[in-house]
Amino acid sequence: MASSAENSPSPGPESSNEPTPQLNIPPDILRLRAEIFALEAPITVSVTEFNNAWKYLDNIYVRNQARYGQKKTTTYYWCRLWRTKAYEPSVSDEQRKRKRTVREPIGCPCRIRIVSDGYYMTITRGKEPHNHDISALDYKLTTAARELAAQAVAKGSRPSLVARELKNSGIGGQITSKDAWNAGNVWVSRKEGRPAWQKHYPKNSVMEAIVANEPGPPDVLHVETYPRPPPKSGEILIEVKAFGLSRSDILARQGHTADAKFPQIMGREAVGIVTAGEGTVTPGTRVIAMITDLLPEYPGSYAQYTRVPATHVRRVHPLCKLSWEHLAVFSEMIPTAWNALFRALRLHPDDRLLIRGGTTSIGLAAACIAKRHCSFIASTTRQESRKELLEGVGVHKILIDDGSVSQQIKSEGLEFTKVLDLIGAKTIADSLQCVRPYGIVCQAGAIGGDSTISDFNPMDAVPSTVSFTTYKSSAEDFINFPLDVLCHEVETGHLKLPNIRIYFSNQIVEAHRSMEENRAEGKVVVLW
């Protein structure tokens, strides 16, 4: 903001078409205004001079932000600078009232500290400059808190208790016990002599989330109002635009995973827009997040907003034009398939690849990626009706899996150097018999349900010179896989993606049921 009206006029509104009103301001008022803006040293003026200065200002007025203390006849204020109606003639009274309600201060050099004894006012700079880069989320949360907790205090709650509960809830922003007289974001009621917090959240601190309150069938999933998670140090807040479903979500909903806690917000995949937080990405950036190894310490992606560490996020290239449903497959499906093929199996052009569980989303993705990087691909399925699906992604040979694929391979004279097993414990022993000497078998899934192999003897199960490895998604691999290259290949048509079945958040029950009944025939993606 300018330090003088003559040399550098104060900033105007965003639309510069409206001419700045010219008011007849006395020279001494202009001088005083310039001194107050500069605040090179504390200024002491009479109350009359102070009021006259602000009365004649053509572009701002002072609003008492907080009367934070009083001792005898001395009152302390924090003030901010606001546009006046004279400077914004095109703004309606209703819009002006709304802007004051949500506290949208204009640029000013600092917060102003005013100490008044009723006769004279001493004006000094605040200790902290006005932070124009403060996240919109934190600002809204703090504003919402300050506008509502007065009701909590009015019902008999101690301000310190209100402030503490707000901070503990993670919704209160920068709330102190002094602020609690004029702040709050939950209702307080008296129950057995102690404050009890009711389920009420301010408008700016809530979101819709898909919550499972108990383990069970798909019908246990419901869309509910939930507190919006504020990002902590080293984290970012993402406005989720789409998320993919995985088999792990079904197991978590049924209560069969080690991290299953209820009520819970599930979801291990997310794509969206950064709204706040720290890291190398700025608000407004499109990102892809992997949440697989963060649960249950972090909320899942079945919500309008989710917070994740900055180390689990990839920025989408600004020139990428893929839709949200296409970007959603790059959260887990594509990275898992790519890393299993090239990091675990070390695929090269002369390889002959067999995919066990070929009609799963990762199996289909692996076939789409591998057909340009190896000489021959075969996939297994338990259903004859799925052959057309596998042929559509470029599979050369389709085997009906009856539990003994190795015998079919030997009877047909087939030979494989690499096997990607997505079924798990039920088929590992058989998969190890499907490769020729010096081949590699990688387990990268467990859709068969069993996670352990009973009576497994490596000396008997693993043929000589055959290697057995596993692949599990990790944040390090997610950060390092070639996201931009693969996105570009999808855009240009060089990489064909499997079928994407799209649902909306209010269809989450049907989405889970479709995957659980194996009707998806591709990747299931849910849009908000």
PDB file of C-alpha atoms in Angstrom, residues 9-223:
ATOM      1  CA  PRO A   9      -2.015   5.987  -4.831  1.00  0.00           C
ATOM      2  CA  SER A  10      -3.518   3.182  -2.798  1.00  0.00           C
ATOM      3  CA  PRO A  11      -4.478   0.027  -4.702  1.00  0.00           C
ATOM      4  CA  GLY A  12      -7.880   0.029  -6.284  1.00  0.00           C
ATOM      5  CA  PRO A  13     -10.351  -2.769  -6.625  1.00  0.00           C
ATOM      6  CA  GLU A  14      -9.695  -5.690  -8.943  1.00  0.00           C
ATOM      7  CA  SER A  15     -11.596  -3.982 -11.756  1.00  0.00           C
ATOM      8  CA  SER A  16      -9.698  -0.796 -12.619  1.00  0.00           C
ATOM      9  CA  ASN A  17     -12.402   0.558 -14.971  1.00  0.00           C
ATOM     10  CA  GLU A  18     -14.063   2.569 -12.184  1.00  0.00           C
ATOM     11  CA  PRO A  19     -12.342   5.944 -11.649  1.00  0.00           C
ATOM     12  CA  THR A  20     -11.121   6.653  -8.143  1.00  0.00           C
ATOM     13  CA  PRO A  21     -13.425   9.194  -6.450  1.00  0.00           C
ATOM     14  CA  GLN A  22     -11.774  12.556  -5.831  1.00  0.00           C
ATOM     15  CA  LEU A  23     -12.640  13.862  -2.388  1.00  0.00           C
ATOM     16  CA  ASN A  24     -11.686  17.225  -0.909  1.00  0.00           C
ATOM     17  CA  ILE A  25      -9.292  16.001   1.794  1.00  0.00           C
ATOM     18  CA  PRO A  26      -7.528  18.637   3.904  1.00  0.00           C
ATOM     19  CA  PRO A  27      -3.690  18.606   3.571  1.00  0.00           C
ATOM     20  CA  ASP A  28      -3.142  17.886   7.273  1.00  0.00           C
ATOM     21  CA  ILE A  29      -5.366  14.830   6.977  1.00  0.00           C
ATOM     22  CA  LEU A  30      -3.339  13.589   3.982  1.00  0.00           C
ATOM     23  CA  ARG A  31      -0.141  14.083   5.986  1.00  0.00           C
ATOM     24  CA  LEU A  32      -1.521  12.178   8.956  1.00  0.00           C
ATOM     25  CA  ARG A  33      -2.761   9.374   6.738  1.00  0.00           C
ATOM     26  CA  ALA A  34       0.665   9.023   5.117  1.00  0.00           C
ATOM     27  CA  GLU A  35       2.296   8.859   8.548  1.00  0.00           C
ATOM     28  CA  ILE A  36      -0.111   6.178   9.720  1.00  0.00           C
ATOM     29  CA  PHE A  37       0.499   4.102   6.586  1.00  0.00           C
ATOM     30  CA  ALA A  38       4.264   4.377   6.892  1.00  0.00           C
ATOM     31  CA  LEU A  39       4.363   3.862  10.669  1.00  0.00           C
ATOM     32  CA  GLU A  40       8.115   4.430  10.722  1.00  0.00           C
ATOM     33  CA  ALA A  41       7.734   5.253  14.405  1.00  0.00           C
ATOM     34  CA  PRO A  42       4.856   5.139  16.900  1.00  0.00           C
ATOM     35  CA  ILE A  43       2.363   7.957  16.379  1.00  0.00           C
ATOM     36  CA  THR A  44       0.357   9.569  19.157  1.00  0.00           C
ATOM     37  CA  VAL A  45      -2.674  11.593  18.129  1.00  0.00           C
ATOM     38  CA  SER A  46      -5.805  12.770  19.817  1.00  0.00           C
ATOM     39  CA  VAL A  47      -8.966  10.761  19.391  1.00  0.00           C
ATOM     40  CA  THR A  48     -10.460  13.649  17.400  1.00  0.00           C
ATOM     41  CA  GLU A  49      -7.520  13.788  14.978  1.00  0.00           C
ATOM     42  CA  PHE A  50      -7.625  10.044  14.545  1.00  0.00           C
ATOM     43  CA  ASN A  51     -11.344   9.972  13.776  1.00  0.00           C
ATOM     44  CA  ASN A  52     -11.019  12.875  11.341  1.00  0.00           C
ATOM     45  CA  ALA A  53      -8.195  11.108   9.494  1.00  0.00           C
ATOM     46  CA  TRP A  54     -10.203   7.970   8.869  1.00  0.00           C
ATOM     47  CA  LYS A  55     -13.387   9.883   8.115  1.00  0.00           C
ATOM     48  CA  TYR A  56     -11.772  11.592   5.141  1.00  0.00           C
ATOM     49  CA  LEU A  57      -9.994   8.573   3.690  1.00  0.00           C
ATOM     50  CA  ASP A  58     -11.204   7.851   0.171  1.00  0.00           C
ATOM     51  CA  ASN A  59     -10.284   4.180  -0.018  1.00  0.00           C
ATOM     52  CA  ILE A  60     -10.243   2.589   3.440  1.00  0.00           C
ATOM     53  CA  TYR A  61     -11.729   2.622   6.845  1.00  0.00           C
ATOM     54  CA  VAL A  62     -10.694   0.949  10.056  1.00  0.00           C
ATOM     55  CA  ARG A  63     -12.706  -1.840  11.557  1.00  0.00           C
ATOM     56  CA  ASN A  64     -11.941  -2.998  15.068  1.00  0.00           C
ATOM     57  CA  GLN A  65     -10.729  -6.531  14.489  1.00  0.00           C
ATOM     58  CA  ALA A  66     -10.514  -7.429  18.172  1.00  0.00           C
ATOM     59  CA  ARG A  67     -10.765  -5.521  21.385  1.00  0.00           C
ATOM     60  CA  TYR A  68      -8.337  -7.751  23.180  1.00  0.00           C
ATOM     61  CA  GLY A  69      -7.821  -6.064  26.531  1.00  0.00           C
ATOM     62  CA  GLN A  70      -8.689  -3.246  28.905  1.00  0.00           C
ATOM     63  CA  LYS A  71      -6.915  -1.925  31.980  1.00  0.00           C
ATOM     64  CA  LYS A  72      -8.570   0.921  33.845  1.00  0.00           C
ATOM     65  CA  THR A  73      -9.242   3.509  31.123  1.00  0.00           C
ATOM     66  CA  THR A  74      -6.819   2.052  28.559  1.00  0.00           C
ATOM     67  CA  THR A  75      -8.222  -0.048  25.709  1.00  0.00           C
ATOM     68  CA  TYR A  76      -6.215  -2.106  23.232  1.00  0.00           C
ATOM     69  CA  TYR A  77      -7.304  -2.808  19.653  1.00  0.00           C
ATOM     70  CA  TRP A  78      -6.075  -4.701  16.647  1.00  0.00           C
ATOM     71  CA  CYS A  79      -7.209  -3.035  13.431  1.00  0.00           C
ATOM     72  CA  ARG A  80      -7.189  -3.858   9.743  1.00  0.00           C
ATOM     73  CA  LEU A  81      -7.843  -1.720   6.676  1.00  0.00           C
ATOM     74  CA  TRP A  82     -11.007  -2.057   4.590  1.00  0.00           C
ATOM     75  CA  ARG A  83     -12.394  -0.482   1.450  1.00  0.00           C
ATOM     76  CA  THR A  84     -15.134   2.090   1.841  1.00  0.00           C
ATOM     77  CA  LYS A  85     -18.291   2.383  -0.185  1.00  0.00           C
ATOM     78  CA  ALA A  86     -16.935   5.540  -1.809  1.00  0.00           C
ATOM     79  CA  TYR A  87     -14.067   3.553  -3.314  1.00  0.00           C
ATOM     80  CA  GLU A  88     -16.245   0.650  -4.465  1.00  0.00           C
ATOM     81  CA  PRO A  89     -19.368   2.316  -5.909  1.00  0.00           C
ATOM     82  CA  SER A  90     -20.214  -0.763  -8.005  1.00  0.00           C
ATOM     83  CA  VAL A  91     -20.355  -3.142  -5.016  1.00  0.00           C
ATOM     84  CA  SER A  92     -23.844  -3.724  -3.668  1.00  0.00           C
ATOM     85  CA  ASP A  93     -24.611  -3.314   0.017  1.00  0.00           C
ATOM     86  CA  GLU A  94     -25.432  -7.011   0.282  1.00  0.00           C
ATOM     87  CA  GLN A  95     -22.103  -8.030  -1.223  1.00  0.00           C
ATOM     88  CA  ARG A  96     -20.274  -5.522   0.970  1.00  0.00           C
ATOM     89  CA  LYS A  97     -21.914  -6.994   4.051  1.00  0.00           C
ATOM     90  CA  ARG A  98     -20.870 -10.477   2.972  1.00  0.00           C
ATOM     91  CA  LYS A  99     -17.287  -9.358   2.418  1.00  0.00           C
ATOM     92  CA  ARG A 100     -17.133  -7.931   5.908  1.00  0.00           C
ATOM     93  CA  THR A 101     -18.624 -11.111   7.336  1.00  0.00           C
ATOM     94  CA  VAL A 102     -15.963 -13.348   5.810  1.00  0.00           C
ATOM     95  CA  ARG A 103     -13.254 -10.791   6.584  1.00  0.00           C
ATOM     96  CA  GLU A 104     -11.607  -9.981   3.285  1.00  0.00           C
ATOM     97  CA  PRO A 105      -9.069  -7.292   4.203  1.00  0.00           C
ATOM     98  CA  ILE A 106      -7.316  -5.335   1.484  1.00  0.00           C
ATOM     99  CA  GLY A 107      -3.553  -5.201   1.325  1.00  0.00           C
ATOM    100  CA  CYS A 108      -2.001  -3.250   4.173  1.00  0.00           C
ATOM    101  CA  PRO A 109       1.580  -2.960   5.420  1.00  0.00           C
ATOM    102  CA  CYS A 110       0.879  -4.553   8.764  1.00  0.00           C
ATOM    103  CA  ARG A 111      -1.586  -5.058  11.515  1.00  0.00           C
ATOM    104  CA  ILE A 112      -2.111  -1.861  13.468  1.00  0.00           C
ATOM    105  CA  ARG A 113      -1.944  -1.853  17.266  1.00  0.00           C
ATOM    106  CA  ILE A 114      -3.860   0.981  18.883  1.00  0.00           C
ATOM    107  CA  VAL A 115      -3.677   1.874  22.569  1.00  0.00           C
ATOM    108  CA  SER A 116      -6.281   4.395  23.665  1.00  0.00           C
ATOM    109  CA  ASP A 117      -6.851   6.021  27.036  1.00  0.00           C
ATOM    110  CA  GLY A 118      -9.959   7.819  25.837  1.00  0.00           C
ATOM    111  CA  TYR A 119      -8.131  11.041  25.012  1.00  0.00           C
ATOM    112  CA  TYR A 120      -5.087  10.060  22.978  1.00  0.00           C
ATOM    113  CA  MET A 121      -4.353   7.103  20.725  1.00  0.00           C
ATOM    114  CA  THR A 122      -0.909   5.593  20.191  1.00  0.00           C
ATOM    115  CA  ILE A 123      -0.557   3.768  16.869  1.00  0.00           C
ATOM    116  CA  THR A 124       2.232   1.230  16.325  1.00  0.00           C
ATOM    117  CA  ARG A 125       3.006  -1.591  13.963  1.00  0.00           C
ATOM    118  CA  GLY A 126       1.862  -5.051  14.900  1.00  0.00           C
ATOM    119  CA  LYS A 127       4.505  -7.667  15.625  1.00  0.00           C
ATOM    120  CA  GLU A 128       3.426  -9.786  12.659  1.00  0.00           C
ATOM    121  CA  PRO A 129       2.921  -8.534   9.098  1.00  0.00           C
ATOM    122  CA  HIS A 130      -0.312  -9.301   7.330  1.00  0.00           C
ATOM    123  CA  ASN A 131       0.303 -12.623   5.586  1.00  0.00           C
ATOM    124  CA  HIS A 132      -1.291 -12.476   2.135  1.00  0.00           C
ATOM    125  CA  ASP A 133      -0.118 -16.039   1.435  1.00  0.00           C
ATOM    126  CA  ILE A 134      -2.011 -17.565   4.349  1.00  0.00           C
ATOM    127  CA  SER A 135      -3.941 -20.577   3.127  1.00  0.00           C
ATOM    128  CA  ALA A 136      -7.584 -19.942   2.372  1.00  0.00           C
ATOM    129  CA  LEU A 137      -8.511 -22.962   4.450  1.00  0.00           C
ATOM    130  CA  ASP A 138      -6.770 -21.763   7.625  1.00  0.00           C
ATOM    131  CA  TYR A 139      -8.218 -18.290   7.182  1.00  0.00           C
ATOM    132  CA  LYS A 140     -11.763 -19.594   6.733  1.00  0.00           C
ATOM    133  CA  LEU A 141     -11.474 -21.985   9.652  1.00  0.00           C
ATOM    134  CA  THR A 142     -10.276 -19.270  11.981  1.00  0.00           C
ATOM    135  CA  THR A 143     -12.982 -16.917  10.754  1.00  0.00           C
ATOM    136  CA  ALA A 144     -15.699 -19.510  11.219  1.00  0.00           C
ATOM    137  CA  ALA A 145     -14.417 -20.257  14.688  1.00  0.00           C
ATOM    138  CA  ARG A 146     -14.418 -16.630  15.763  1.00  0.00           C
ATOM    139  CA  GLU A 147     -17.949 -16.088  14.565  1.00  0.00           C
ATOM    140  CA  LEU A 148     -19.560 -18.987  16.369  1.00  0.00           C
ATOM    141  CA  ALA A 149     -17.905 -19.711  19.732  1.00  0.00           C
ATOM    142  CA  ALA A 150     -19.422 -16.694  21.339  1.00  0.00           C
ATOM    143  CA  GLN A 151     -22.510 -18.871  21.529  1.00  0.00           C
ATOM    144  CA  ALA A 152     -20.488 -21.533  23.329  1.00  0.00           C
ATOM    145  CA  VAL A 153     -19.145 -19.017  25.823  1.00  0.00           C
ATOM    146  CA  ALA A 154     -22.603 -17.535  26.288  1.00  0.00           C
ATOM    147  CA  LYS A 155     -23.829 -20.948  27.390  1.00  0.00           C
ATOM    148  CA  GLY A 156     -21.376 -20.994  30.260  1.00  0.00           C
ATOM    149  CA  SER A 157     -18.216 -22.563  28.866  1.00  0.00           C
ATOM    150  CA  ARG A 158     -14.852 -21.199  29.881  1.00  0.00           C
ATOM    151  CA  PRO A 159     -12.986 -19.514  26.994  1.00  0.00           C
ATOM    152  CA  SER A 160      -9.843 -21.550  27.649  1.00  0.00           C
ATOM    153  CA  LEU A 161     -11.867 -24.765  27.396  1.00  0.00           C
ATOM    154  CA  VAL A 162     -13.487 -23.615  24.169  1.00  0.00           C
ATOM    155  CA  ALA A 163     -10.097 -22.790  22.633  1.00  0.00           C
ATOM    156  CA  ARG A 164      -8.588 -26.090  23.724  1.00  0.00           C
ATOM    157  CA  GLU A 165     -11.451 -28.143  22.322  1.00  0.00           C
ATOM    158  CA  LEU A 166     -11.304 -26.248  19.037  1.00  0.00           C
ATOM    159  CA  LYS A 167      -7.598 -26.945  18.664  1.00  0.00           C
ATOM    160  CA  ASN A 168      -8.014 -30.599  19.595  1.00  0.00           C
ATOM    161  CA  SER A 169     -10.761 -30.996  17.000  1.00  0.00           C
ATOM    162  CA  GLY A 170      -8.396 -29.718  14.318  1.00  0.00           C
ATOM    163  CA  ILE A 171     -10.966 -27.249  13.036  1.00  0.00           C
ATOM    164  CA  GLY A 172     -10.216 -24.181  15.101  1.00  0.00           C
ATOM    165  CA  GLY A 173      -7.346 -22.601  13.201  1.00  0.00           C
ATOM    166  CA  GLN A 174      -5.260 -20.108  15.184  1.00  0.00           C
ATOM    167  CA  ILE A 175      -7.652 -19.838  18.125  1.00  0.00           C
ATOM    168  CA  THR A 176      -6.564 -18.693  21.588  1.00  0.00           C
ATOM    169  CA  SER A 177      -8.520 -18.416  24.806  1.00  0.00           C
ATOM    170  CA  LYS A 178      -8.766 -14.649  24.211  1.00  0.00           C
ATOM    171  CA  ASP A 179     -10.274 -15.307  20.813  1.00  0.00           C
ATOM    172  CA  ALA A 180     -12.772 -17.723  22.304  1.00  0.00           C
ATOM    173  CA  TRP A 181     -14.986 -14.895  23.509  1.00  0.00           C
ATOM    174  CA  ASN A 182     -15.644 -14.136  19.880  1.00  0.00           C
ATOM    175  CA  ALA A 183     -14.938 -17.493  18.272  1.00  0.00           C
ATOM    176  CA  GLY A 184     -16.088 -21.059  17.848  1.00  0.00           C
ATOM    177  CA  ASN A 185     -17.120 -23.743  15.467  1.00  0.00           C
ATOM    178  CA  VAL A 186     -19.069 -26.228  17.568  1.00  0.00           C
ATOM    179  CA  TRP A 187     -21.995 -25.940  19.924  1.00  0.00           C
ATOM    180  CA  VAL A 188     -21.537 -26.525  23.625  1.00  0.00           C
ATOM    181  CA  SER A 189     -24.203 -27.825  25.949  1.00  0.00           C
ATOM    182  CA  ARG A 190     -24.157 -28.704  29.630  1.00  0.00           C
ATOM    183  CA  LYS A 191     -24.416 -32.386  30.393  1.00  0.00           C
ATOM    184  CA  GLU A 192     -23.950 -33.625  33.939  1.00  0.00           C
ATOM    185  CA  GLY A 193     -22.172 -30.416  34.844  1.00  0.00           C
ATOM    186  CA  ARG A 194     -19.542 -30.731  32.118  1.00  0.00           C
ATOM    187  CA  PRO A 195     -19.462 -29.345  28.559  1.00  0.00           C
ATOM    188  CA  ALA A 196     -20.453 -31.860  25.889  1.00  0.00           C
ATOM    189  CA  TRP A 197     -19.678 -31.147  22.233  1.00  0.00           C
ATOM    190  CA  GLN A 198     -22.576 -31.769  19.905  1.00  0.00           C
ATOM    191  CA  LYS A 199     -22.177 -32.819  16.288  1.00  0.00           C
ATOM    192  CA  HIS A 200     -22.260 -29.410  14.653  1.00  0.00           C
ATOM    193  CA  TYR A 201     -19.668 -27.931  12.340  1.00  0.00           C
ATOM    194  CA  PRO A 202     -19.363 -24.530  10.666  1.00  0.00           C
ATOM    195  CA  LYS A 203     -20.014 -24.321   6.953  1.00  0.00           C
ATOM    196  CA  ASN A 204     -16.396 -23.719   5.959  1.00  0.00           C
ATOM    197  CA  SER A 205     -14.957 -26.605   7.977  1.00  0.00           C
ATOM    198  CA  VAL A 206     -17.039 -29.523   6.746  1.00  0.00           C
ATOM    199  CA  MET A 207     -17.124 -31.812   3.755  1.00  0.00           C
ATOM    200  CA  GLU A 208     -19.005 -34.812   2.475  1.00  0.00           C
ATOM    201  CA  ALA A 209     -17.365 -38.157   3.096  1.00  0.00           C
ATOM    202  CA  ILE A 210     -18.278 -41.777   2.449  1.00  0.00           C
ATOM    203  CA  VAL A 211     -18.146 -43.431   5.858  1.00  0.00           C
ATOM    204  CA  ALA A 212     -18.406 -47.053   6.958  1.00  0.00           C
ATOM    205  CA  ASN A 213     -19.608 -47.096  10.574  1.00  0.00           C
ATOM    206  CA  GLU A 214     -19.355 -50.869  10.882  1.00  0.00           C
ATOM    207  CA  PRO A 215     -18.029 -53.827   8.883  1.00  0.00           C
ATOM    208  CA  GLY A 216     -20.428 -55.441   6.470  1.00  0.00           C
ATOM    209  CA  PRO A 217     -21.788 -55.513   2.907  1.00  0.00           C
ATOM    210  CA  PRO A 218     -21.690 -52.521   0.523  1.00  0.00           C
ATOM    211  CA  ASP A 219     -24.842 -51.114   2.151  1.00  0.00           C
ATOM    212  CA  VAL A 220     -22.834 -50.024   5.234  1.00  0.00           C
ATOM    213  CA  LEU A 221     -21.336 -47.173   3.169  1.00  0.00           C
ATOM    214  CA  HIS A 222     -23.106 -43.827   3.604  1.00  0.00           C
ATOM    215  CA  VAL A 223     -22.390 -40.250   2.531  1.00  0.00           C
TER     216      VAL A 223
END
